[in-house]
Tab-separated table of C-alpha atoms in Angstrom:
chain	number	residue	atom	x	y	z
A	1	UNK	CA	25.740	-5.918	12.164
A	2	UNK	CA	21.484	-6.209	13.051
A	3	UNK	CA	20.279	-9.627	12.026
A	4	UNK	CA	16.859	-8.981	9.333
A	5	UNK	CA	14.168	-11.535	9.470
A	6	UNK	CA	10.770	-11.805	8.026
A	7	UNK	CA	9.433	-9.292	10.499
A	8	UNK	CA	5.954	-8.104	10.063
A	9	UNK	CA	6.766	-7.142	6.066
A	10	UNK	CA	6.345	-4.347	4.448
A	11	UNK	CA	2.589	-4.689	3.928
A	12	UNK	CA	2.172	-3.688	0.258
A	13	UNK	CA	-0.225	-5.651	-1.625
A	14	UNK	CA	-1.589	-8.793	-0.466
A	15	UNK	CA	-0.718	-7.538	3.212
A	16	UNK	CA	-2.820	-7.447	6.200
A	17	UNK	CA	-4.115	-3.955	5.784
A	18	UNK	CA	-4.975	-4.538	2.240
A	19	UNK	CA	-7.436	-7.359	3.596
A	20	UNK	CA	-9.361	-5.343	5.842
A	21	UNK	CA	-12.065	-3.213	4.375
A	22	UNK	CA	-11.109	0.434	3.516
A	23	UNK	CA	-14.073	1.255	6.487
A	24	UNK	CA	-11.993	-0.974	9.090
A	25	UNK	CA	-9.057	1.080	8.467
A	26	UNK	CA	-10.523	4.467	8.653
A	27	UNK	CA	-11.840	3.262	11.958
A	28	UNK	CA	-8.045	1.989	12.838
A	29	UNK	CA	-6.999	5.389	11.627
A	30	UNK	CA	-9.547	7.653	14.208
A	31	UNK	CA	-8.975	5.001	17.111
A	32	UNK	CA	-5.518	5.326	17.168
A	33	UNK	CA	-5.974	9.520	17.326
A	34	UNK	CA	-8.635	9.322	19.854
A	35	UNK	CA	-6.185	6.969	22.144
A	36	UNK	CA	-3.298	9.164	21.414
A	37	UNK	CA	-5.425	12.838	22.839
A	38	UNK	CA	-6.729	10.622	25.207
A	39	UNK	CA	-3.235	9.654	26.363
A	40	UNK	CA	-1.963	13.090	25.596
A	41	UNK	CA	-4.363	14.818	28.275
A	42	UNK	CA	-3.027	12.504	31.127
A	43	UNK	CA	0.873	13.323	30.610
A	44	UNK	CA	2.261	16.272	32.941
A	45	UNK	CA	2.314	20.017	31.876
A	46	UNK	CA	5.269	21.341	34.164
A	47	UNK	CA	8.889	20.483	33.306
A	48	UNK	CA	8.879	20.025	37.291
A	49	UNK	CA	7.259	16.758	36.335
A	50	UNK	CA	11.072	14.608	35.801
A	51	UNK	CA	12.576	13.860	39.270
A	52	UNK	CA	16.238	15.658	39.398
A	53	UNK	CA	19.532	12.745	39.139
A	54	UNK	CA	16.686	9.596	37.856
A	55	UNK	CA	16.621	8.262	34.176
A	56	UNK	CA	13.742	7.699	32.672
A	57	UNK	CA	13.864	4.200	31.393
A	58	UNK	CA	10.656	3.631	28.486
A	59	UNK	CA	10.513	1.133	26.297
A	60	UNK	CA	14.510	0.876	25.698
A	61	UNK	CA	14.712	3.960	25.626
A	62	UNK	CA	16.838	6.088	28.439
A	63	UNK	CA	16.071	9.766	28.749
A	64	UNK	CA	18.331	11.453	31.171
A	65	UNK	CA	16.900	13.799	33.948
A	66	UNK	CA	16.638	17.631	33.048
A	67	UNK	CA	14.718	20.170	32.989
A	68	UNK	CA	14.209	19.494	29.203
A	69	UNK	CA	13.541	15.667	29.586
A	70	UNK	CA	10.060	16.063	29.987
A	71	UNK	CA	9.165	17.008	26.577
A	72	UNK	CA	11.450	14.242	25.801
A	73	UNK	CA	9.399	11.990	27.950
A	74	UNK	CA	6.341	12.813	26.418
A	75	UNK	CA	7.492	12.537	22.856
A	76	UNK	CA	8.603	8.728	23.799
A	77	UNK	CA	5.133	7.675	25.282
A	78	UNK	CA	3.371	9.522	22.793
A	79	UNK	CA	5.028	7.079	20.097
A	80	UNK	CA	3.766	4.122	21.978
A	81	UNK	CA	0.866	2.129	20.825
A	82	UNK	CA	-2.127	2.809	23.223
A	83	UNK	CA	-5.415	0.299	23.725
A	84	UNK	CA	-7.960	1.544	26.081
A	85	UNK	CA	-11.395	0.054	26.707
A	86	UNK	CA	-13.955	-0.164	23.577
A	87	UNK	CA	-17.297	-0.173	23.237
A	88	UNK	CA	-20.054	-0.830	20.820
A	89	UNK	CA	-17.818	-3.537	18.367
A	90	UNK	CA	-19.390	-6.789	17.164
A	91	UNK	CA	-20.489	-8.861	19.871
A	92	UNK	CA	-17.674	-11.807	21.057
A	93	UNK	CA	-18.928	-14.714	19.872
A	94	UNK	CA	-21.559	-16.561	22.526
A	95	UNK	CA	-21.696	-13.480	24.652
A	96	UNK	CA	-23.593	-10.415	24.333
A	97	UNK	CA	-20.619	-8.027	25.131
A	98	UNK	CA	-20.118	-5.453	22.930
A	99	UNK	CA	-17.569	-3.715	25.407
A	100	UNK	CA	-14.943	-4.235	27.400
A	101	UNK	CA	-15.184	-1.621	30.195
A	102	UNK	CA	-14.941	-2.682	33.945
A	103	UNK	CA	-13.380	-5.874	32.485
A	104	UNK	CA	-10.958	-6.049	29.634
A	105	UNK	CA	-7.606	-3.671	31.477
A	106	UNK	CA	-5.670	-6.902	31.736
A	107	UNK	CA	-6.343	-8.099	27.734
A	108	UNK	CA	-5.779	-4.433	26.653
A	109	UNK	CA	-2.317	-4.373	28.930
A	110	UNK	CA	-1.312	-7.204	26.802
A	111	UNK	CA	-2.550	-6.267	23.499
A	112	UNK	CA	-0.115	-3.040	23.779
A	113	UNK	CA	2.880	-5.120	24.736
A	114	UNK	CA	2.251	-7.043	22.116
A	115	UNK	CA	1.794	-4.803	19.494
A	116	UNK	CA	5.027	-2.569	20.580
A	117	UNK	CA	6.860	-5.694	20.146
A	118	UNK	CA	5.671	-6.492	16.724
A	119	UNK	CA	6.038	-2.300	15.769
A	120	UNK	CA	9.388	-2.659	16.974
A	121	UNK	CA	9.944	-5.981	14.865
A	122	UNK	CA	8.391	-4.435	11.559
A	123	UNK	CA	10.829	-1.454	11.551
A	124	UNK	CA	14.135	-4.032	12.162
A	125	UNK	CA	13.468	-7.188	10.243
A	126	UNK	CA	11.457	-6.483	6.634
A	127	UNK	CA	9.377	-3.503	7.592
A	128	UNK	CA	12.224	-1.062	5.492
A	129	UNK	CA	11.012	1.598	3.253
A	130	UNK	CA	7.326	0.978	4.844
A	131	UNK	CA	6.417	4.228	6.441
A	132	UNK	CA	6.198	4.138	10.366
A	133	UNK	CA	2.422	4.964	9.776
A	134	UNK	CA	1.151	1.949	7.479
A	135	UNK	CA	3.341	-0.013	9.673
A	136	UNK	CA	1.599	0.969	12.619
A	137	UNK	CA	-1.663	0.752	10.602
A	138	UNK	CA	-0.710	-2.849	10.344
A	139	UNK	CA	0.182	-3.104	13.372
A	140	UNK	CA	-3.068	-2.322	14.612
A	141	UNK	CA	-4.925	-3.938	12.381
A	142	UNK	CA	-3.972	-7.303	13.971
A	143	UNK	CA	-5.756	-5.849	17.016
A	144	UNK	CA	-9.353	-4.911	15.504
A	145	UNK	CA	-12.273	-6.027	17.611
A	146	UNK	CA	-13.679	-8.576	15.011
A	147	UNK	CA	-13.246	-12.240	15.118
A	148	UNK	CA	-10.832	-11.807	11.881
A	149	UNK	CA	-8.195	-9.990	13.783
A	150	UNK	CA	-5.336	-13.006	15.222
A	151	UNK	CA	-4.860	-10.807	18.285
A	152	UNK	CA	-8.139	-8.936	18.714
A	153	UNK	CA	-10.335	-9.341	22.221
A	154	UNK	CA	-12.634	-11.614	20.671
A	155	UNK	CA	-9.958	-14.429	19.994
A	156	UNK	CA	-7.953	-13.245	23.296
A	157	UNK	CA	-11.408	-13.931	25.353
A	158	UNK	CA	-12.805	-17.253	23.300
A	159	UNK	CA	-9.361	-18.776	24.230
A	160	UNK	CA	-9.427	-17.895	27.860
A	161	UNK	CA	-13.017	-19.239	27.602
A	162	UNK	CA	-11.392	-22.788	26.105
A	163	UNK	CA	-9.339	-22.657	29.147
A	164	UNK	CA	-12.129	-22.446	31.634
A	165	UNK	CA	-12.064	-18.645	32.200
A	166	UNK	CA	-15.532	-17.213	31.604
A	167	UNK	CA	-15.706	-13.769	29.088
A	168	UNK	CA	-16.178	-10.651	31.020
A	169	UNK	CA	-14.542	-12.443	34.461
A	170	UNK	CA	-10.542	-11.771	34.210
């Protein structure tokens, strides 16, 4: 039997999404749709993209290679949270940076890994009953590009700065 912990909770009244302004939630949904669109452009259209006899592993999901596997692989990849460079966010405190283009890839990669793990935990650890869309919105809100979000680029870079790593030079 799977052990159920607190996880991220159901994100009901008083949850993190409820604490964010509605305009932030709207922006997050828009950004998620845009990121999904961008990711979809890079996925192959042809069924010969999957090599025969090579199982594909995507975040714990194994897809056996076949002529039909490409669609399943695409569905697995599209289901992943995707963070990329952003611009026009509030400046990182003490800097003039309002974009992470050209220097934020390590932070965005780390954010994606952590966000995917949190989303999976929320599904099995107390998130029962919460819709996938609501859990995704709550998870992505933790990574919003503002100082208030616990896993934001702002917080990551400020922690790096405290460790002697200048913002923008990662």
